[in-house]
PDB file of C-alpha atoms and ligand atoms in Angstrom:
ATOM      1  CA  UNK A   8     -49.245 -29.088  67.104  1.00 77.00           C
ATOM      2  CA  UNK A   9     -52.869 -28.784  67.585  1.00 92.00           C
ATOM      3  CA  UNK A  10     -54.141 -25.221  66.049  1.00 95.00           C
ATOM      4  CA  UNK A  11     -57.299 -23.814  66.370  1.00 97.00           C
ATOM      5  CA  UNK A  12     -58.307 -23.927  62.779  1.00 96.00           C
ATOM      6  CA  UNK A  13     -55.797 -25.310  59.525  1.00 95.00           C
ATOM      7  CA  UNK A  14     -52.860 -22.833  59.055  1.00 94.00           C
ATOM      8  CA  UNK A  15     -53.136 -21.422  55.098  1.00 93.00           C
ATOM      9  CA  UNK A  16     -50.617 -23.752  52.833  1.00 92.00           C
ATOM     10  CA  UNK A  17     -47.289 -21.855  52.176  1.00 93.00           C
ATOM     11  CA  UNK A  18     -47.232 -19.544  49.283  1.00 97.00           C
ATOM     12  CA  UNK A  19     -44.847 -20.752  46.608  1.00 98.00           C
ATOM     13  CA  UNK A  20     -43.528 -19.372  43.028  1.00 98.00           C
ATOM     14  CA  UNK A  21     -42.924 -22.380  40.522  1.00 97.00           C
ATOM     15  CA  UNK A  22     -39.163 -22.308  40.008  1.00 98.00           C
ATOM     16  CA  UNK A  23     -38.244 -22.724  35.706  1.00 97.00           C
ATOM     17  CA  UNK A  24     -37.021 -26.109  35.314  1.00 94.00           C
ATOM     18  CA  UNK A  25     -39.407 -27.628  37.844  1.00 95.00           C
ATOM     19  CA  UNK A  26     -39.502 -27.239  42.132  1.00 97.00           C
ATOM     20  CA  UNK A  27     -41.556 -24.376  44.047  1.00 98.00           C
ATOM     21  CA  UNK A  28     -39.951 -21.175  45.986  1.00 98.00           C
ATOM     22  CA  UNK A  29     -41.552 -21.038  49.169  1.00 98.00           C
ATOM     23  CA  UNK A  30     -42.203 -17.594  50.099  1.00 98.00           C
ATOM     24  CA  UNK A  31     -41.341 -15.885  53.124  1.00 98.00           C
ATOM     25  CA  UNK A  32     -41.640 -12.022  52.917  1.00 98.00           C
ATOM     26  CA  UNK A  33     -41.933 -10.114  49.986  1.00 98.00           C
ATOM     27  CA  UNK A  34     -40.208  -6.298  50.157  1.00 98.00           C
ATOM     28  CA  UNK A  35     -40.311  -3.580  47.732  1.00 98.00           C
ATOM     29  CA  UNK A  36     -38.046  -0.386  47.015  1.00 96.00           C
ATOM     30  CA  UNK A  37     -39.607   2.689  45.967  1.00 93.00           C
ATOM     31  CA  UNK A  38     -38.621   5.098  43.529  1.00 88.00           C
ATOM     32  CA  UNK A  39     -35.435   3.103  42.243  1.00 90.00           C
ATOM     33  CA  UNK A  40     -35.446   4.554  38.289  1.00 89.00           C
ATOM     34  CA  UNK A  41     -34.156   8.142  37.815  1.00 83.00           C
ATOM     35  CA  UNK A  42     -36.979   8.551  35.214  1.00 81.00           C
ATOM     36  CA  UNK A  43     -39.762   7.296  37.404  1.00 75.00           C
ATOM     37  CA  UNK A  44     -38.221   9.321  40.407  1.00 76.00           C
ATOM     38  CA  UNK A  45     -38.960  12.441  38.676  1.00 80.00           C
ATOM     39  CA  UNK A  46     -42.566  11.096  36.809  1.00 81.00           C
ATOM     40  CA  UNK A  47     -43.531  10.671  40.687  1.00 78.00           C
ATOM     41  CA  UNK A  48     -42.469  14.538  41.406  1.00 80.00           C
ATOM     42  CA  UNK A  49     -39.152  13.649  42.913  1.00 78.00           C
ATOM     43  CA  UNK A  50     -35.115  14.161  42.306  1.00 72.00           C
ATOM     44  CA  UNK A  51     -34.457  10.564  41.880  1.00 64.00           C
ATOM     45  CA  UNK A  52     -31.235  11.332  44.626  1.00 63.00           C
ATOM     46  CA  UNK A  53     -33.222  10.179  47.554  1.00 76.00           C
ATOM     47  CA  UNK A  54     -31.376   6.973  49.755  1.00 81.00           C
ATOM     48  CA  UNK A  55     -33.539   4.299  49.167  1.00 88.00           C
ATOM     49  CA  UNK A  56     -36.940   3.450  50.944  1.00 92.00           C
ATOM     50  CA  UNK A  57     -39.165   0.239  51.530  1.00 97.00           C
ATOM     51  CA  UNK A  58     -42.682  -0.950  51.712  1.00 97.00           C
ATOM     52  CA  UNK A  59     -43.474  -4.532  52.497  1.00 98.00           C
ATOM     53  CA  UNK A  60     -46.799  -6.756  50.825  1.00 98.00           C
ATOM     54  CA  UNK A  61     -48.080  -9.713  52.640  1.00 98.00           C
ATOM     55  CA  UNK A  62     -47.155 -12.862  51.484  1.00 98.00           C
ATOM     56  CA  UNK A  63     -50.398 -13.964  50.507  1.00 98.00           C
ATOM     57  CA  UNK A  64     -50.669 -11.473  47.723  1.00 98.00           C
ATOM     58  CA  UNK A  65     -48.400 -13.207  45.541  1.00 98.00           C
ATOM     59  CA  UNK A  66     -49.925 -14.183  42.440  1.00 98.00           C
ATOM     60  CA  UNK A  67     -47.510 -16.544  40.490  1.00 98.00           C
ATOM     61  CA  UNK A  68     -47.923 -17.049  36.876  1.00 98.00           C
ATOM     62  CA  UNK A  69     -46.412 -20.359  35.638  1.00 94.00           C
ATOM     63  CA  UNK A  70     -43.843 -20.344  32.589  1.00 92.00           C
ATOM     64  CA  UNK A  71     -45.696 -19.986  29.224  1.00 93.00           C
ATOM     65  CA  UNK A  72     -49.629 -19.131  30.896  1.00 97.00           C
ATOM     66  CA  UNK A  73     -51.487 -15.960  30.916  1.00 98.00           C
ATOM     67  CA  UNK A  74     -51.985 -15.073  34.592  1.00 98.00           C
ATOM     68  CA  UNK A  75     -55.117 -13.551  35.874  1.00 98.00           C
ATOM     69  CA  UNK A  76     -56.102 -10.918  38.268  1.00 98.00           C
ATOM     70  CA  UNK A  77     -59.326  -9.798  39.295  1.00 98.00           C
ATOM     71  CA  UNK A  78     -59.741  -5.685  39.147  1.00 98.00           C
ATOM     72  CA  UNK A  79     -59.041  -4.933  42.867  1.00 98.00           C
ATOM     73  CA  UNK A  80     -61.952  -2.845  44.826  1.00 97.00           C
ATOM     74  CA  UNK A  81     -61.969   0.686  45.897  1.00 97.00           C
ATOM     75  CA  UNK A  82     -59.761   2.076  42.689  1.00 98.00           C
ATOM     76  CA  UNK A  83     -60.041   3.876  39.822  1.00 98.00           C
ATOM     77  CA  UNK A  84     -56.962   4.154  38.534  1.00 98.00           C
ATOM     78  CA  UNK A  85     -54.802   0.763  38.858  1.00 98.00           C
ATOM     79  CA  UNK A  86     -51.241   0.941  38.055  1.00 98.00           C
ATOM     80  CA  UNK A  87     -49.162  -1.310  36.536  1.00 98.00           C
ATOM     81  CA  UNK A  88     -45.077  -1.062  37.880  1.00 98.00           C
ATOM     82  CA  UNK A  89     -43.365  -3.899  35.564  1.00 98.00           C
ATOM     83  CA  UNK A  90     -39.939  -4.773  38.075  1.00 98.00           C
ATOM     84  CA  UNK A  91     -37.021  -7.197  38.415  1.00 98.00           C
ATOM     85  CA  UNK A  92     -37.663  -8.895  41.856  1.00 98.00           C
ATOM     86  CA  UNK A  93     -34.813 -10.968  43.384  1.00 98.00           C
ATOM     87  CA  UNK A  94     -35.240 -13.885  45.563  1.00 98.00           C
ATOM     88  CA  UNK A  95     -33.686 -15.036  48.312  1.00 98.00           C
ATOM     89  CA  UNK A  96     -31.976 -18.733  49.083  1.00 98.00           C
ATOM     90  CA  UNK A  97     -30.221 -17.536  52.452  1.00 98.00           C
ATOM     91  CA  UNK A  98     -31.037 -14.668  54.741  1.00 97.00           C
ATOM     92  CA  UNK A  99     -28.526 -12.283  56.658  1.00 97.00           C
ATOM     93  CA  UNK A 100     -28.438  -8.970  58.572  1.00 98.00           C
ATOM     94  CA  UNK A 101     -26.056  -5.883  57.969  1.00 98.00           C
ATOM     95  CA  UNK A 102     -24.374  -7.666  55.026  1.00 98.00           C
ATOM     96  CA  UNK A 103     -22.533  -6.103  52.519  1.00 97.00           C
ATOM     97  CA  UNK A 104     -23.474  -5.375  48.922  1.00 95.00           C
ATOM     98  CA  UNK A 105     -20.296  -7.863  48.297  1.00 95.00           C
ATOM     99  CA  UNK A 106     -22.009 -10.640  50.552  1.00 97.00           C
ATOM    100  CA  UNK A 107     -25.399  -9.718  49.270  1.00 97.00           C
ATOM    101  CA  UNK A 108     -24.643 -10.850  46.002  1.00 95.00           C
ATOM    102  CA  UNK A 109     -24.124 -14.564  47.597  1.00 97.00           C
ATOM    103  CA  UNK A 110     -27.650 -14.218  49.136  1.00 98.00           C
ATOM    104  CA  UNK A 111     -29.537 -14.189  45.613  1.00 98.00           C
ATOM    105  CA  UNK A 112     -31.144 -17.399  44.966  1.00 98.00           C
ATOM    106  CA  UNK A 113     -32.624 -16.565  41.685  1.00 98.00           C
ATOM    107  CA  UNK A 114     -34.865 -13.749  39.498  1.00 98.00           C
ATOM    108  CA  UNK A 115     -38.201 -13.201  38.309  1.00 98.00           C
ATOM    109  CA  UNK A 116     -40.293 -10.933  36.657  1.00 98.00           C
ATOM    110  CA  UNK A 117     -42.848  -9.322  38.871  1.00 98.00           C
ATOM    111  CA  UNK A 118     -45.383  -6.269  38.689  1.00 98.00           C
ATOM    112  CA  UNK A 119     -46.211  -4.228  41.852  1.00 98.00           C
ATOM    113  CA  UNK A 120     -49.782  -3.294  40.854  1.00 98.00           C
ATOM    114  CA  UNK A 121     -50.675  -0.187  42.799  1.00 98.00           C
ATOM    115  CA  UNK A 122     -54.214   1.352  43.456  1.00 98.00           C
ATOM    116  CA  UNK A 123     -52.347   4.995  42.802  1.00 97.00           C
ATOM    117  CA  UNK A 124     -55.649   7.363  44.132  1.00 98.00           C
ATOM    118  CA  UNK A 125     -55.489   5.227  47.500  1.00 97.00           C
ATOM    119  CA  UNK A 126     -51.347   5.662  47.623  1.00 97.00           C
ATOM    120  CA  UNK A 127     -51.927   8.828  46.583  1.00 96.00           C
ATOM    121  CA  UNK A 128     -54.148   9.984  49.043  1.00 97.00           C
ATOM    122  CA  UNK A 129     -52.011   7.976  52.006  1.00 97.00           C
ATOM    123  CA  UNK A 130     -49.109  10.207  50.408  1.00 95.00           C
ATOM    124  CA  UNK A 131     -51.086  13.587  50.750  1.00 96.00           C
ATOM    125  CA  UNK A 132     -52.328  12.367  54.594  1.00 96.00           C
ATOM    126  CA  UNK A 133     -48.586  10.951  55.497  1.00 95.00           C
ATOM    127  CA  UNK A 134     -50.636   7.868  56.051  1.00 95.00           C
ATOM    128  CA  UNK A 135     -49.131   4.055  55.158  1.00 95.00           C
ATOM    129  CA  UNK A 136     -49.236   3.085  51.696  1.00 96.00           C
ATOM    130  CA  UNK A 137     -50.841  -0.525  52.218  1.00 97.00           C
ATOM    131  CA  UNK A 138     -54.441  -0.020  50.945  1.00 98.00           C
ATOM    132  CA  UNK A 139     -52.487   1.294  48.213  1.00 98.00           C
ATOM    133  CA  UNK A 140     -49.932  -1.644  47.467  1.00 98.00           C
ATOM    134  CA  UNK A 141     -50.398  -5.172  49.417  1.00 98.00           C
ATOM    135  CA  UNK A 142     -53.868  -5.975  48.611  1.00 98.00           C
ATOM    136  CA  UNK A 143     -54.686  -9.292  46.897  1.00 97.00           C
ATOM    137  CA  UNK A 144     -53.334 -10.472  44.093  1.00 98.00           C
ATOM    138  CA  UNK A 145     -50.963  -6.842  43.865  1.00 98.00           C
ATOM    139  CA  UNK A 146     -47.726  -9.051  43.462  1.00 98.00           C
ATOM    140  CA  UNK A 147     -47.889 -10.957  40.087  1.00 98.00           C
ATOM    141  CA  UNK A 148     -44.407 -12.750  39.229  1.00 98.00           C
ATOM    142  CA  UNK A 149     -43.412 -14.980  36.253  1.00 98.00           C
ATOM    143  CA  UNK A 150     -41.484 -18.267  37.335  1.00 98.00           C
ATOM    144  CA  UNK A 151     -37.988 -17.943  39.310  1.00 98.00           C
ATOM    145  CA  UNK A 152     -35.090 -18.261  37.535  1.00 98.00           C
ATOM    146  CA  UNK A 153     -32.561 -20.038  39.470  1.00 98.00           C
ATOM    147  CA  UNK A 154     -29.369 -17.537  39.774  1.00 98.00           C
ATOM    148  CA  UNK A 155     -26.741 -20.649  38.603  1.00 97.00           C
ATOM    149  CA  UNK A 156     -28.577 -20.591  34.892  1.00 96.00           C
ATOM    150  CA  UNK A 157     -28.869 -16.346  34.483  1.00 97.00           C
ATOM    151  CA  UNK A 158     -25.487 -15.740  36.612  1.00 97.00           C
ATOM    152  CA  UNK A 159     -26.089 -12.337  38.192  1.00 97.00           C
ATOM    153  CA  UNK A 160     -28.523  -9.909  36.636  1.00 97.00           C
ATOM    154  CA  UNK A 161     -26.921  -6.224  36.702  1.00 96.00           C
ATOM    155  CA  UNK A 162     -28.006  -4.867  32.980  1.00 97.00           C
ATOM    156  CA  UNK A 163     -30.621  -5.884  30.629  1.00 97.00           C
ATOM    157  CA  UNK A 164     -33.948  -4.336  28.959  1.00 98.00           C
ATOM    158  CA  UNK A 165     -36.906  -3.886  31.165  1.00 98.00           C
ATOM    159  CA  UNK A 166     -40.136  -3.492  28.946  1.00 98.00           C
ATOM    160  CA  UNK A 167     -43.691  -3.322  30.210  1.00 98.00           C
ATOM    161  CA  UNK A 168     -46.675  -3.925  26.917  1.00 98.00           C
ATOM    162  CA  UNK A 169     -50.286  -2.779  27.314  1.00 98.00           C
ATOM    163  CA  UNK A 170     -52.181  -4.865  24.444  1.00 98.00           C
ATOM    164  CA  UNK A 171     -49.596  -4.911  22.479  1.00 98.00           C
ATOM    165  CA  UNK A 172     -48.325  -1.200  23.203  1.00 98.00           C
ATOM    166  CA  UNK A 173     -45.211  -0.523  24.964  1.00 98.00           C
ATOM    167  CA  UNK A 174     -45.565   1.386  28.342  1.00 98.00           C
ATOM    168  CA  UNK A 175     -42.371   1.326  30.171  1.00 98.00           C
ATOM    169  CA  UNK A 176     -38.971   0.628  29.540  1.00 97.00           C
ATOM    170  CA  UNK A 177     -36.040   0.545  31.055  1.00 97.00           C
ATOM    171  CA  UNK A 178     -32.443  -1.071  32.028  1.00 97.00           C
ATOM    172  CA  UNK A 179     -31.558  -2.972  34.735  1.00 97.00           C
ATOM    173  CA  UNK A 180     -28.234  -1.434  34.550  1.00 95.00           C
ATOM    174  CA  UNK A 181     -30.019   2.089  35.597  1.00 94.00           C
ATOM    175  CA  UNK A 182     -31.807   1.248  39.048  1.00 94.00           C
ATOM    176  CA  UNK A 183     -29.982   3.591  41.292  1.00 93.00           C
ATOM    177  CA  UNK A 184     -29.848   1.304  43.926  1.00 94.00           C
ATOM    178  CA  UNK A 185     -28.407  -2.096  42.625  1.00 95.00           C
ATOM    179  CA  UNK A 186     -29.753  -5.455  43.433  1.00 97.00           C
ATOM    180  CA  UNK A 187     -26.899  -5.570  45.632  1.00 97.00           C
ATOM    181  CA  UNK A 188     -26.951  -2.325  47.695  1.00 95.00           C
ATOM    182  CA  UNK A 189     -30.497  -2.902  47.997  1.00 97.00           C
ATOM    183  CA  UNK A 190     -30.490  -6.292  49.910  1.00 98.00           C
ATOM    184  CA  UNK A 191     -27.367  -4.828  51.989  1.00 97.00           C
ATOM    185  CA  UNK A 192     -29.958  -1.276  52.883  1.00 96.00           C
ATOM    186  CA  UNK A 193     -32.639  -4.057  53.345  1.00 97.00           C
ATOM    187  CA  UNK A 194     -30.543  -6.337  55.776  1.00 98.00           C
ATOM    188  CA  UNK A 195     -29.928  -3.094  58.014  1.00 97.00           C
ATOM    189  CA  UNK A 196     -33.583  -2.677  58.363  1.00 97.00           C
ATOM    190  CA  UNK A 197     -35.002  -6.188  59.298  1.00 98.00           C
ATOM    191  CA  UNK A 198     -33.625  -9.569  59.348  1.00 98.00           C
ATOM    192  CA  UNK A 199     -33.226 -11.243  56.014  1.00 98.00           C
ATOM    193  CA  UNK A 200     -34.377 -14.574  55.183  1.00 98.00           C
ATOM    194  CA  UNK A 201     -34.698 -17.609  53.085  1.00 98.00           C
ATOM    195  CA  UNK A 202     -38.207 -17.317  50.774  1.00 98.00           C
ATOM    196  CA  UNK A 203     -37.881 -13.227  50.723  1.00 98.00           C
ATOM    197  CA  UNK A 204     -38.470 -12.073  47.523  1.00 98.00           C
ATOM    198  CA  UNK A 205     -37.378  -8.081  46.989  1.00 98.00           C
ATOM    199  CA  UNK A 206     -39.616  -6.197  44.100  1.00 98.00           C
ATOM    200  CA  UNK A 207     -36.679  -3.424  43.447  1.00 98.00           C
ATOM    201  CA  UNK A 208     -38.644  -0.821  41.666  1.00 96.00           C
ATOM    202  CA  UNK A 209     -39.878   0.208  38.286  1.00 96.00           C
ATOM    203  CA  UNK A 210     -38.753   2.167  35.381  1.00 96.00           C
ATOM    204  CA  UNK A 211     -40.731   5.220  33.949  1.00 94.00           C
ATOM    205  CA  UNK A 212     -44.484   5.015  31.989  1.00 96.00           C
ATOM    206  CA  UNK A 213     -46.314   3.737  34.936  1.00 97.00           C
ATOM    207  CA  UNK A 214     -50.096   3.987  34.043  1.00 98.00           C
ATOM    208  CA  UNK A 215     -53.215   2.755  34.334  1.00 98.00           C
ATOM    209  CA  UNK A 216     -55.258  -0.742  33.229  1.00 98.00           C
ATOM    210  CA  UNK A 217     -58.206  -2.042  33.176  1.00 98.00           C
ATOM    211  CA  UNK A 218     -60.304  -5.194  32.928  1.00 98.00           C
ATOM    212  CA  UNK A 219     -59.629  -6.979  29.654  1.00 98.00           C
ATOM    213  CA  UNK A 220     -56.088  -5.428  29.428  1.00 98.00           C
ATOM    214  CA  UNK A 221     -53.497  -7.738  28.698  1.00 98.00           C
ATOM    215  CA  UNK A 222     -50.120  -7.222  30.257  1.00 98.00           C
ATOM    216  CA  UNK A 223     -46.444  -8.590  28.813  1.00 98.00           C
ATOM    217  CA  UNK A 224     -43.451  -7.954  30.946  1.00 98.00           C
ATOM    218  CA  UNK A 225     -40.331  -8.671  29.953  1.00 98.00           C
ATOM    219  CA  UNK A 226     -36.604  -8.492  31.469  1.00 98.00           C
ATOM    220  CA  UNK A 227     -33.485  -9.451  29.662  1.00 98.00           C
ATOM    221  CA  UNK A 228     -32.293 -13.034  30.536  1.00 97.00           C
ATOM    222  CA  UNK A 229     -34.468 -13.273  33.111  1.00 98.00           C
ATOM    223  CA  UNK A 230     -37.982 -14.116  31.160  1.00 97.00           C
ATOM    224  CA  UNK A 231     -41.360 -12.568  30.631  1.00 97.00           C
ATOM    225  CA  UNK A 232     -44.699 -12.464  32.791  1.00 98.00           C
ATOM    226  CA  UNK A 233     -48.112 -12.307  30.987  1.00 98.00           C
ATOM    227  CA  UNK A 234     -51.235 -11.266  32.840  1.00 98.00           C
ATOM    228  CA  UNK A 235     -55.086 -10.479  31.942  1.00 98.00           C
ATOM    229  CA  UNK A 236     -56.950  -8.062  34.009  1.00 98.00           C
ATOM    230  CA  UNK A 237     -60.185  -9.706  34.896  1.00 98.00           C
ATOM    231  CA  UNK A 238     -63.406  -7.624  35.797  1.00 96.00           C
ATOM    232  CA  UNK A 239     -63.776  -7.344  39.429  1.00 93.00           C
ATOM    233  CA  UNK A 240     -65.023 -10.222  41.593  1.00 84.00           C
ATOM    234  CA  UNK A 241     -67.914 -10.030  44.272  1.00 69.00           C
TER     235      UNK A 241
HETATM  236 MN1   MN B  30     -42.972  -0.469  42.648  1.00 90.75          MN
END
């Protein structure tokens, strides 16, 4: 294959026990904790709804470092959403939340950073969200764990610390869209695949950081994520 200039090398997640996840897309749900729902000005009864980040804004965090990420541009007011985000070993379309299940190739802990005044004002112009979530380094995520050493994640403590201070918190068992309706709502709407990872939402206290925050995530069985906001680059 001759192309015109060197393709970008795949973006991979370093798997716990050794190996790297190769990425493929990476999908998020919106609005998927009652509590959030409602901090957001909503019922939390809507059916669910998606927003997609490039690849390329993955920012993986290897087991046992601090992460970094540079304070985007254009904000003010940069949100962290601490979330349990599923990846995918084999793809599928219109599966069931039975077959879904067999889709999950492991778990991680992720945070879909948000510049809320740019979502915000996309929201109040019915405009798309993406200056608002997949800018560079938006998608943090701790290393995967593979799905045969956690067995399927369906309940467990979701916790979000600011320097030390807890922020959010939250269960998995109270996302009202499981893991496994979500990838069967997901697989109606585009063509699942190997290397997808799925950010499925975040529990109430969403707020705001800045540079020389640091950030420690933490899900139940699956592991924790810890991240420094750096000042901005350029
Ligand atoms: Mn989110």
């Amino acid at each position: 294959m001759s192309y015109v200039f060197s393709p970008p090398a795949p973006v991979a997640v370093p798997v716990a026990g050794g190996g790297q996840f190769p990425v493929h897309r990476v999908y998020c749900v919106g609005r998927n904790y009652a509590e959030h729902a409602v901090e957001m000005g909503h019922t939390g009864r809507e059916p669910p709804f998606f927003f997609l980040k490039p690849a390329d804004t993955v920012l993986p965090v290897a087991e046992g470092e601090l992460g970094a990420m540079p304070y985007p541009t254009l904000t003010q007011n940069l949100h962290h959403e601490v979330e349990l985000v599923v990846a995918l070993g084999a793809g599928g379309r219109d599966v069931s939340p039975e077959q879904a299940q067999q889709l999950i190739w492991g778990y991680a802990v992720g945070l879909d950073m948000t510049r809320r005044d740019l979502q915000n004002d996309m929201k109040k112009q019915g405009r798309p969200w993406c200056i608002g979530k997949g800018f560079e380094h938006s998608a943090p995520i701790g290393p995967i764990q593979p799905r045969t050493r956690t067995g399927d994640i369906t309940r467990g403590a979701i916790t979000l610390d600011v320097n030390g201070e807890r922020r959010q918190t939250g269960d998995i068992a109270d996302l009202i869209w499981n893991v496994a309706e979500t990838i069967a709502a997901l697989s109606r709407a585009w063509t699942l695949a190997p290397g997808d990872l799925i950010y499925t939402g975040t529990p109430a206290g969403v707020g705001a950081v800045v540079p020389g925050d640091v950030l420690h995530a933490t899900i139940d069985g699956v592991g924790s994520l810890r991240l420094r906001i750096d000042p901005a680059q350029r």
